[in-house]
Each structure stands twice: as structure tokens, then as C-alpha cells.
PDB file of C-alpha atoms and ligand atoms in Angstrom:
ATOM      1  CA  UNK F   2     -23.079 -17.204 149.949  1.00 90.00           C
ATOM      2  CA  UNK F   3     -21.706 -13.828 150.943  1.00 94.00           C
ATOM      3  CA  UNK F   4     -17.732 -13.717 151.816  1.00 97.00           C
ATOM      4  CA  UNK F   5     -17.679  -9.931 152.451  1.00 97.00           C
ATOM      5  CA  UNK F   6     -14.024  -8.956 153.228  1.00 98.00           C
ATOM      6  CA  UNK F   7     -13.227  -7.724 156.269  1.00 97.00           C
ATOM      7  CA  UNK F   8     -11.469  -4.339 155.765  1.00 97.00           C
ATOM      8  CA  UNK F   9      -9.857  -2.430 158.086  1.00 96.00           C
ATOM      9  CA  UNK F  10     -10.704   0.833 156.796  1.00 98.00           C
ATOM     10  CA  UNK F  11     -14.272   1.753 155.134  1.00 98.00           C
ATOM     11  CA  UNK F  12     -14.056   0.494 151.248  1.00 98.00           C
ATOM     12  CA  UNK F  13     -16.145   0.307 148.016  1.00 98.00           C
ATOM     13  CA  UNK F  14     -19.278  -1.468 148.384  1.00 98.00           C
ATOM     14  CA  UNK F  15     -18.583  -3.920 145.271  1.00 98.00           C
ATOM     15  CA  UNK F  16     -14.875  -4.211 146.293  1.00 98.00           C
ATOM     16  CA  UNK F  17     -15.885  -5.651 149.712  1.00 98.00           C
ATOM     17  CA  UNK F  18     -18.500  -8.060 148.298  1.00 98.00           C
ATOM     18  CA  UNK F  19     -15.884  -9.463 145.598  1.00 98.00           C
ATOM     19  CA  UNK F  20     -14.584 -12.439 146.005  1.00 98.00           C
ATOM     20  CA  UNK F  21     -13.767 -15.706 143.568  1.00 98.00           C
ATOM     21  CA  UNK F  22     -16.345 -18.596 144.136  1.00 98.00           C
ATOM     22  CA  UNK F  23     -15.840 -22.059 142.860  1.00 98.00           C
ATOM     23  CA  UNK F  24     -19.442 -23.094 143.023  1.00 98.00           C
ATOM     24  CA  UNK F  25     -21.585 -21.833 140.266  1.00 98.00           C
ATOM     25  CA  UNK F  26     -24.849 -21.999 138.943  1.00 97.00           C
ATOM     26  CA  UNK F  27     -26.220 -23.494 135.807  1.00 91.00           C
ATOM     27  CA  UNK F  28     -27.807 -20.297 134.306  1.00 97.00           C
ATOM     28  CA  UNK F  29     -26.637 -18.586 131.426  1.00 98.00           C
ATOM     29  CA  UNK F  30     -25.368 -14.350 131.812  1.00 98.00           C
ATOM     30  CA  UNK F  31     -27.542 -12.716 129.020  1.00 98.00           C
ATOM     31  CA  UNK F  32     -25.856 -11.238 126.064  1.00 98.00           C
ATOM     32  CA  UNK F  33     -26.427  -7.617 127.108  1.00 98.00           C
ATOM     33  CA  UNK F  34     -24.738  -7.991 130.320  1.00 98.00           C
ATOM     34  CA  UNK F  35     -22.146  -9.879 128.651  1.00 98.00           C
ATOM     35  CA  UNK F  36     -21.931  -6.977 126.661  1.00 98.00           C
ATOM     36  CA  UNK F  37     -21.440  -4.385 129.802  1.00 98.00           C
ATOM     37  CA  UNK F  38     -18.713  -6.299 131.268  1.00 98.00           C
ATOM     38  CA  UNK F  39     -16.528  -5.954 127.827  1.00 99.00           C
ATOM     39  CA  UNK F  40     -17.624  -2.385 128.194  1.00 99.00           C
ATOM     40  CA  UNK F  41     -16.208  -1.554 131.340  1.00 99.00           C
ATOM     41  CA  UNK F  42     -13.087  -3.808 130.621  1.00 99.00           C
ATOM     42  CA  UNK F  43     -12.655  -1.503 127.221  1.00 98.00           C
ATOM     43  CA  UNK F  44     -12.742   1.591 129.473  1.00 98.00           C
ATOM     44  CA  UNK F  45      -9.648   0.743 131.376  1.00 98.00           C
ATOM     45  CA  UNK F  46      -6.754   3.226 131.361  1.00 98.00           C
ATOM     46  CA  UNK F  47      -3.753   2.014 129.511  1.00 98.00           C
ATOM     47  CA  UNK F  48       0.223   2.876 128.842  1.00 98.00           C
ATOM     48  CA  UNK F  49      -0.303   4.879 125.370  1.00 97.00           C
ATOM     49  CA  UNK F  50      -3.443   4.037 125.719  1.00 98.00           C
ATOM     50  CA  UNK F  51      -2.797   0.631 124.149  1.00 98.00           C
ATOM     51  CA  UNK F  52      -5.741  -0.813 125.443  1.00 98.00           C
ATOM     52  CA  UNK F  53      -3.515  -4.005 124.888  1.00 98.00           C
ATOM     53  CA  UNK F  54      -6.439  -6.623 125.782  1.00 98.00           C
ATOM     54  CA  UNK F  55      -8.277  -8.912 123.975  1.00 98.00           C
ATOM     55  CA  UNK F  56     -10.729 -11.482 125.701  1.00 99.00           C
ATOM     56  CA  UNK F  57     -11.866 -14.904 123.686  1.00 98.00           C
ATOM     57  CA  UNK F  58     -15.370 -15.565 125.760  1.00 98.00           C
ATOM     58  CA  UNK F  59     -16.952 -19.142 125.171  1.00 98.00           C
ATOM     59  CA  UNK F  60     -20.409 -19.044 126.167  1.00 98.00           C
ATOM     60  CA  UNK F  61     -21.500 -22.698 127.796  1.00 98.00           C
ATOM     61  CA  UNK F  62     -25.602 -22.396 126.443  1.00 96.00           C
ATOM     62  CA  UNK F  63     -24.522 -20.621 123.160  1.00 97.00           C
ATOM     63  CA  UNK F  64     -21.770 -23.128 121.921  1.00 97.00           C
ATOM     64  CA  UNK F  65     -20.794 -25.862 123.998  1.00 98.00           C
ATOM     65  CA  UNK F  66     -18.281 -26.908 121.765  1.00 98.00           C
ATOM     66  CA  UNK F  67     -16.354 -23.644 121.915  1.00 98.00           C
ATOM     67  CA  UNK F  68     -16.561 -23.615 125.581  1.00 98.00           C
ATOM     68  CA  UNK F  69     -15.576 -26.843 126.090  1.00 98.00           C
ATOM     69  CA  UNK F  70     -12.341 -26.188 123.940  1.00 98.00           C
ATOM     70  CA  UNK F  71     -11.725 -23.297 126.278  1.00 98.00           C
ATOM     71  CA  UNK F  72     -12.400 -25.991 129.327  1.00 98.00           C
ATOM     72  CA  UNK F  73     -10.098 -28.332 128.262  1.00 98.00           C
ATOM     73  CA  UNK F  74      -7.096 -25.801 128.376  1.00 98.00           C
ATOM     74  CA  UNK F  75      -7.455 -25.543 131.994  1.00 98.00           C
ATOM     75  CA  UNK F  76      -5.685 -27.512 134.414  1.00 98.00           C
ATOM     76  CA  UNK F  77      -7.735 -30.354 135.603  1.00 98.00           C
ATOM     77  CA  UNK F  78      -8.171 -28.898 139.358  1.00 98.00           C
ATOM     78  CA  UNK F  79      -9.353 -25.646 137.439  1.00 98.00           C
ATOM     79  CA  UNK F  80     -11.952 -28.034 135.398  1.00 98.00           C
ATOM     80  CA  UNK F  81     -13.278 -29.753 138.506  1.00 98.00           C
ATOM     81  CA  UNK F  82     -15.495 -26.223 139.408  1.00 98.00           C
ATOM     82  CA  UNK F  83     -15.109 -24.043 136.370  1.00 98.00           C
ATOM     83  CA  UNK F  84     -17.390 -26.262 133.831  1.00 98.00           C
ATOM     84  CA  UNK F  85     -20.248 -25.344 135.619  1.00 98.00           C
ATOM     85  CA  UNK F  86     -20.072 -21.766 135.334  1.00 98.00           C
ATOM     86  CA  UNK F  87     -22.094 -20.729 131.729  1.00 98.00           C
ATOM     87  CA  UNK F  88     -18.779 -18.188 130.657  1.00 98.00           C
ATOM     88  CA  UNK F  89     -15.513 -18.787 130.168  1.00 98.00           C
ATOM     89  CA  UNK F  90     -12.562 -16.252 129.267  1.00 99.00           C
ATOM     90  CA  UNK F  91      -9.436 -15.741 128.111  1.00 99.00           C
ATOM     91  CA  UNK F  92      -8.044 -12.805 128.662  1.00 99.00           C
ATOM     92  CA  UNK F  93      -4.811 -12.345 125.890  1.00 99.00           C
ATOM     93  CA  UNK F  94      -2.143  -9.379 126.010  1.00 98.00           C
ATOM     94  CA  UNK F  95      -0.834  -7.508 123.261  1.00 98.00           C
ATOM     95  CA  UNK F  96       2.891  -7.725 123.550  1.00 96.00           C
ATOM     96  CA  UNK F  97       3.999  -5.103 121.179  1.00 97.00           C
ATOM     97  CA  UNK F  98       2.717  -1.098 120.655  1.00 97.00           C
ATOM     98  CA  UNK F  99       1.691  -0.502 117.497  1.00 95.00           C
ATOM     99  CA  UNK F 100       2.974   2.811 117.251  1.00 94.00           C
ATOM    100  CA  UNK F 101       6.844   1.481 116.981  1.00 96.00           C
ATOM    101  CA  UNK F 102       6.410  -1.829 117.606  1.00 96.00           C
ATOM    102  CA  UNK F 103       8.612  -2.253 120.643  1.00 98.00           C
ATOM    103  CA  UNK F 104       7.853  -4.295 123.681  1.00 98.00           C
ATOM    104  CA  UNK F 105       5.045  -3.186 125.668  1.00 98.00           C
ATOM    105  CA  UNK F 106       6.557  -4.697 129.341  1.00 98.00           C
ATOM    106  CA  UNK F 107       2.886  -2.960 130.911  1.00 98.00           C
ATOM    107  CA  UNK F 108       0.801  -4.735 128.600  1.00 98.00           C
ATOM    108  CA  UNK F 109       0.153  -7.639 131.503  1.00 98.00           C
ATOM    109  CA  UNK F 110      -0.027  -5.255 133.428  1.00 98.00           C
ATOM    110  CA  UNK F 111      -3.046  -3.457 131.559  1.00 98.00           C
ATOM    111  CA  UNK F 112      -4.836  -6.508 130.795  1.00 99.00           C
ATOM    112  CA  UNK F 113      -5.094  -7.001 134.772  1.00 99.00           C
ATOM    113  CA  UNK F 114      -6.249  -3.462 135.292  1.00 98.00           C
ATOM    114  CA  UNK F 115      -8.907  -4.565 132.661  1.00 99.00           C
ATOM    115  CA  UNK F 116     -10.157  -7.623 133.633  1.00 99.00           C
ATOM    116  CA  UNK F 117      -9.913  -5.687 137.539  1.00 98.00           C
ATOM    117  CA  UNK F 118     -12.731  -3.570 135.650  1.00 99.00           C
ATOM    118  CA  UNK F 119     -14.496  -6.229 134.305  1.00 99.00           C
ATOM    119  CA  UNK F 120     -15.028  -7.804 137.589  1.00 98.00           C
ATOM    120  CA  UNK F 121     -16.692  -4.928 139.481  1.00 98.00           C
ATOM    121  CA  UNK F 122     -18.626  -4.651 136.812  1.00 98.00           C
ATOM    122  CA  UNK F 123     -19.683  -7.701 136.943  1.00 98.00           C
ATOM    123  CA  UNK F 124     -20.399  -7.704 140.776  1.00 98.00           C
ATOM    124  CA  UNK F 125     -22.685  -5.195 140.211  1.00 98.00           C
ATOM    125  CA  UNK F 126     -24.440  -7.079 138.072  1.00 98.00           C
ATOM    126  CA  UNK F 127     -24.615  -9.981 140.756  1.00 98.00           C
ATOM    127  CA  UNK F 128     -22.085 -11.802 138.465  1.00 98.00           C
ATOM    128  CA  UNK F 129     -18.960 -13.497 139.790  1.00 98.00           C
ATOM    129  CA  UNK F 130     -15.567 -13.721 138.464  1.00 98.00           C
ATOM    130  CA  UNK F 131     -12.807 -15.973 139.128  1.00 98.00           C
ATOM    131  CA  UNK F 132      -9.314 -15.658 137.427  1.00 99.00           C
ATOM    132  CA  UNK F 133      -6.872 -18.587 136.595  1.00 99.00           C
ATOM    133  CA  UNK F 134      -3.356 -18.602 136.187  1.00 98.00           C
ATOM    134  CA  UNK F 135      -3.939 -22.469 136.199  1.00 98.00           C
ATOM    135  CA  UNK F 136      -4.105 -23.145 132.726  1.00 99.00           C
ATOM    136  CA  UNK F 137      -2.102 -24.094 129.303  1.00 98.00           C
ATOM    137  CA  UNK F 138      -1.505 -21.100 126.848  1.00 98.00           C
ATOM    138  CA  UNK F 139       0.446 -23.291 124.600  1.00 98.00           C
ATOM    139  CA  UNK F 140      -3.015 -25.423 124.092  1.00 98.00           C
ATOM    140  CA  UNK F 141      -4.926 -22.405 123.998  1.00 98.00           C
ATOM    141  CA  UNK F 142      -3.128 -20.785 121.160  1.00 98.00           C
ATOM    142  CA  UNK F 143      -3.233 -24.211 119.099  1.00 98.00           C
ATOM    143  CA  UNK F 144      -6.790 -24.689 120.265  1.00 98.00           C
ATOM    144  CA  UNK F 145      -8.288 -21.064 119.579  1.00 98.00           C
ATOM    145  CA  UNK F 146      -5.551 -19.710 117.044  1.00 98.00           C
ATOM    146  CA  UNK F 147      -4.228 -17.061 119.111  1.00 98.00           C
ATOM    147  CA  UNK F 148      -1.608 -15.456 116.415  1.00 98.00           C
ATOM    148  CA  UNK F 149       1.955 -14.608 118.224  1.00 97.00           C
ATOM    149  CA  UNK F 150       1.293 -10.761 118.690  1.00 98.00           C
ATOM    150  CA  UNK F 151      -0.858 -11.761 121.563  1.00 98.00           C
ATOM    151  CA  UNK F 152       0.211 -13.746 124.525  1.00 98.00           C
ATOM    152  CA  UNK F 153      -2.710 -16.174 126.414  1.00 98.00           C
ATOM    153  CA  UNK F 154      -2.271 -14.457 130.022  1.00 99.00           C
ATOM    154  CA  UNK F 155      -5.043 -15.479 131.898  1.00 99.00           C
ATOM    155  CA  UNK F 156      -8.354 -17.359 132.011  1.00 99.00           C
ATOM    156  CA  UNK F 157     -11.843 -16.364 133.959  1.00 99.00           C
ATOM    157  CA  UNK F 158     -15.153 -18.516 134.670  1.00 99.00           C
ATOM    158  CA  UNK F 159     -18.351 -16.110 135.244  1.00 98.00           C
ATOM    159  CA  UNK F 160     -21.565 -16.580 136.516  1.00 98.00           C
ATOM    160  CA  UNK F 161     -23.790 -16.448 139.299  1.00 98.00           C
ATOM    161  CA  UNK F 162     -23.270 -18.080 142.569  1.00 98.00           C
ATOM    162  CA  UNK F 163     -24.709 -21.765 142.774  1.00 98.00           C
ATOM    163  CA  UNK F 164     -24.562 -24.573 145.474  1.00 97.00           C
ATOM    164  CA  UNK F 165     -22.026 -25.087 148.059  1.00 97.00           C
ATOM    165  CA  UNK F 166     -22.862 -28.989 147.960  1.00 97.00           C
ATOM    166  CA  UNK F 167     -22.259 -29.167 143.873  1.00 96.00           C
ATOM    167  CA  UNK F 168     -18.525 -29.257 145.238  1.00 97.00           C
ATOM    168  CA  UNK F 169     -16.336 -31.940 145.846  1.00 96.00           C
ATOM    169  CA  UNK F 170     -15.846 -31.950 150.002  1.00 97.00           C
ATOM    170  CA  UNK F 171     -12.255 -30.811 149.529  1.00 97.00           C
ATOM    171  CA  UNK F 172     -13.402 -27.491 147.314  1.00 97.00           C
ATOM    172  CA  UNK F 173     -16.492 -26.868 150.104  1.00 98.00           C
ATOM    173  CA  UNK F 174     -13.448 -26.839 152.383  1.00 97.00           C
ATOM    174  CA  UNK F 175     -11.319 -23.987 150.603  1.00 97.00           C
ATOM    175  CA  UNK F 176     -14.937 -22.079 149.556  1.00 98.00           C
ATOM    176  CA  UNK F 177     -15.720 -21.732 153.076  1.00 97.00           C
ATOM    177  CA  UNK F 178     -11.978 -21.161 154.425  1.00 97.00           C
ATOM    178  CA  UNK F 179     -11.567 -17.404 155.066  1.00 96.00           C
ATOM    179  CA  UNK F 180     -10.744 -14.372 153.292  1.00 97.00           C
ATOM    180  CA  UNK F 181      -6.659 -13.834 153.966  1.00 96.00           C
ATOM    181  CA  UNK F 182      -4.787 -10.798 153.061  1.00 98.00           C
ATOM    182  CA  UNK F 183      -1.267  -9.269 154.063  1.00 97.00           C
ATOM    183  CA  UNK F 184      -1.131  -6.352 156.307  1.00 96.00           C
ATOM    184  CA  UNK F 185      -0.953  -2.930 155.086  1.00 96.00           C
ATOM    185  CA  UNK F 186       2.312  -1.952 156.555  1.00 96.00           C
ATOM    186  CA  UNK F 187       3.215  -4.944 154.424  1.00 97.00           C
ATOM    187  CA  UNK F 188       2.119  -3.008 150.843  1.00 97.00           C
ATOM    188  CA  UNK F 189       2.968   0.505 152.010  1.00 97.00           C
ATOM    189  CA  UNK F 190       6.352   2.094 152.714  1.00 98.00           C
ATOM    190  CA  UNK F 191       6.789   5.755 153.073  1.00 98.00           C
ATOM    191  CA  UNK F 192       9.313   7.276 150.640  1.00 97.00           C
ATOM    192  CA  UNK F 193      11.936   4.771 150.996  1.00 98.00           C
ATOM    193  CA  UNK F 194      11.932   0.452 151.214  1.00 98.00           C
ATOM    194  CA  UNK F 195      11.032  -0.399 154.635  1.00 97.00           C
ATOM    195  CA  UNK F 196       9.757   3.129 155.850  1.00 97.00           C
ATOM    196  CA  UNK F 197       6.647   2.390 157.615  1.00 96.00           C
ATOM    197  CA  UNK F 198       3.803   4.492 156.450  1.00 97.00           C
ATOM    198  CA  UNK F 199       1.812   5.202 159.368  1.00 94.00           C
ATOM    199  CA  UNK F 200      -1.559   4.910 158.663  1.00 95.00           C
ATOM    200  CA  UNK F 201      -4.177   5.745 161.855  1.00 93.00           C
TER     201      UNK F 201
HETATM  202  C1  FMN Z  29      -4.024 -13.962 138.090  1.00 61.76           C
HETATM  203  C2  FMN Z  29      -4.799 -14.875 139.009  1.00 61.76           C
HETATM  204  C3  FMN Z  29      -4.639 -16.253 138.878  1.00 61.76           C
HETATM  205  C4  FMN Z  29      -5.401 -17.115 139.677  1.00 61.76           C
HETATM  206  N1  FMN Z  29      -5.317 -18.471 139.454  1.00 61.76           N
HETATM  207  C5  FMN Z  29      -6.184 -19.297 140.075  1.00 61.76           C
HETATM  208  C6  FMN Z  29      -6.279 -20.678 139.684  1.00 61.76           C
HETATM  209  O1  FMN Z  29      -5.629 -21.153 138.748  1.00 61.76           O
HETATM  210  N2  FMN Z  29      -7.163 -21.454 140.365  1.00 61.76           N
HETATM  211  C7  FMN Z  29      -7.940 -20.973 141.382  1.00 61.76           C
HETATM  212  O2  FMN Z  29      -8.751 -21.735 141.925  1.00 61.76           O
HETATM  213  N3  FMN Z  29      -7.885 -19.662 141.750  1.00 61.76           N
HETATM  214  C8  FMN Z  29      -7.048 -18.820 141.115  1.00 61.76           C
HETATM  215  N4  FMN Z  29      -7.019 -17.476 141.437  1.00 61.76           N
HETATM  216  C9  FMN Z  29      -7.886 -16.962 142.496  1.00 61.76           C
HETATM  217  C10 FMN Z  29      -7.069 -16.585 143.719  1.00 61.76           C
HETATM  218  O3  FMN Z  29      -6.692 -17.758 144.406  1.00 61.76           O
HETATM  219  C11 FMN Z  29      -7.908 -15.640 144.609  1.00 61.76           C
HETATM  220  O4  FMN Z  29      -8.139 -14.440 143.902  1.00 61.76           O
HETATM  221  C12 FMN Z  29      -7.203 -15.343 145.912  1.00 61.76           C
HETATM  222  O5  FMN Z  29      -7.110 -16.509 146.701  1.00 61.76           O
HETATM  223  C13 FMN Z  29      -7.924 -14.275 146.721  1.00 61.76           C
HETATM  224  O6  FMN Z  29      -9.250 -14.679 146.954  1.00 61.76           O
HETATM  225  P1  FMN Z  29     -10.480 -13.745 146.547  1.00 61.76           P
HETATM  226  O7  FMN Z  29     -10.357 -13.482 145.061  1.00 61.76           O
HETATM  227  O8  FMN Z  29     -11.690 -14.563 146.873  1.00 61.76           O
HETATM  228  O9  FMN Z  29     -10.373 -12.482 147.352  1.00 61.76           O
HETATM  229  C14 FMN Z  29      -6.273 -16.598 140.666  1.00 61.76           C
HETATM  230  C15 FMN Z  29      -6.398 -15.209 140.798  1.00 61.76           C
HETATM  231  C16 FMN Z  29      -5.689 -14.361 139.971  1.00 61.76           C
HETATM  232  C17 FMN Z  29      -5.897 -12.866 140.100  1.00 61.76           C
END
């Protein structure tokens, strides 16, 4: 299933096929592309170059255990589609620099920018990513041992696009609902709040 958003002006290829799926397909992501998507995560620009991320990845095929300890931290409606893709994520910030240990207020920030990385990459591969702020960091830090330098920011299922009809009717609903997005002379001022910047 394609979902291919429909820009107004001419964009990226893999921007315009990316999109987050809910149905996926029982087939594990080999290690080496695993591997390529942490790659292209670790060459994200950062403030100080930081590189304040850190991503726990629980592999379905590899450890079920681990990724069902992972599954169980997200909130049930999350659970519902996300146990059957073979990868799950969390992606953890780094709240402090380590150069003089004061607070880092672009390390959520950075860790978007990354995992924005990670994605693409992984859309290239034919791989699908879907974030979640709907889960519970207080469980995942018991449940994984996050230590209190890093902060549990957000979780990601990955895999390859499966079956509309594995969904519950309500999620085949929202999976085939449209792409929605504000208006750009909603996200663009010129020079000052409110200015409209007058794109062609
Ligand atoms: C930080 C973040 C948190 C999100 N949390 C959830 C979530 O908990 N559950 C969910 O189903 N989708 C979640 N999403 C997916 C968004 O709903 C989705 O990106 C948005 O509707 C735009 O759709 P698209 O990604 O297909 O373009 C999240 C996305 C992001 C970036």
C-alpha cells in the first residue's frame, strides 16, 4: 500500500513515499540493514555535536523476550498494531553535554533530527517506520535500565508493509484515511510573526 503525499511543490522521492503504517509484516529486517539505519541515524548533525541519541532496538525473531519487554511499555492502542512489526525502538536523549555538564534543551530536538534520518534511510531500504509518543518511559527505564542521564523520548516499530486486513476494522479505517498536513503559509512567515511569505 502506497500513501504517496501529495505535495504541492516537487519533493524528495523517499520524503513523498514516507508515511507511518500500522499494518506490518511478519518478516524479520536483516542485521546489516539494521545496521545502515543506526548508520545514518549516527550521521545526524547535532548542537556541539553531541550526537545526544541512543536507541535500545529489540529485535522480535532474535529475542522475543526483549521485544516483548519493549511491547509491553507501549500503550495498549500502540500494542494492538506494533507487535507485529519484527523491530522495535526506543529512541533515548542525552539530557546533559558532557563537555560542562549543563542542560542540553536541543538534545530532543537532535534525537528527532536522528531518528528523521533513520527513517529515510529506512524507506530506501523499503522499510517503514512509525514513531510513538504513546508509550510509558517510567516502565521503560525500570524495564530496560535506562540510567537518569538519558531520558526515554520516543518509541518506533519497523518493518515492511504487511496486510491491510491483519487490522482491527477501526485501524483499516485510520490506515486508509488520508494524508493531512497544514498549509504552508501556516509554517512560513517572512521576517516577522504573521508576515506571509509568498511562495509562487
Ligand atoms: C513523535 C511522534 C509521536 C507519535 N506518536 C504516535 C502514537 O503514539 N501512535 C500512533 O499511532 N502514531 C503516532 N505517531 C504517528 C503520527 O500520528 C503520524 O506521523 C502523523 O499522523 C502523520 O502521518 P504520516 O507519518 O503517515 O505522514 C507519532 C509520530 C511522531 C513523530
Amino acid at each position: 500500500m502506497e500513501k504517496l503525499a501529495p505535495a504541492h511543490y516537487p519533493i524528495q522521492d523517499l520524503i513523498q513515499r514516507r508515511w507511518s503504517p500500522l499494518a506490518f509484516r511478519d518478516r524479520p529486517i536483516p542485521m546489516t540493514d539494521l545496521a545502515r539505519l543506526l548508520e545514518a541515524a549516527r550521521w545526524s548533525p547535532s548542537s556541539y555535536n553531541e550526537q545526544p541519541w541512543v536507541f535500545l532496538v529489540a529485535e522480535k525473531y532474535i529475542n522475543p523476550t526483549g521485544f516483548n519487554k519493549l511491547l509491553s511499555c507501549l500503550v495498549e492502542a500502540n500494542q494492538v498494531w506494533a507487535a507485529r512489526a519484527p523491530v522495535l525502538m526506543i529512541g533515548l536523549a542525552k539530557n546533559h553535554f558532557a563537555h560542562n555538564n549543563t542542560v542540553n534543551r536541543h538534545a530532543f530536538y537532535d534525537l528527532g533530527a536522528a531518528v528523521a534520518y533513520l527513517t529515510l534511510q529506512a524507506m530506501d531500504l523499503g522499510i517503514y517506520v512509525h514513531q510513538m509518543a504513546g508509550f510509558d518511559p517510567v516502565k521503560t527505564r525500570e524495564v530496560a535500565q535506562v540510567p537518569s542521564s538519558h531520558e526515554p523520548v520516543v518509541a518506533i516499530a519497523l518493518g515492511y508493509y504487511g496486510e491491510l486486513s491483519s487490522l482491527p476494522p477501526n485501524y483499516q479505517e485510520r490506515e486508509r484515511g488520508p494524508r493531512n498536513r497544514n498549509p504552508l503559509k501556516d509554517i512560513a512567515f517572512r521576517d516577522t510573526w504573521g508576515d506571509s511569505f509568498p511562495l509562487p
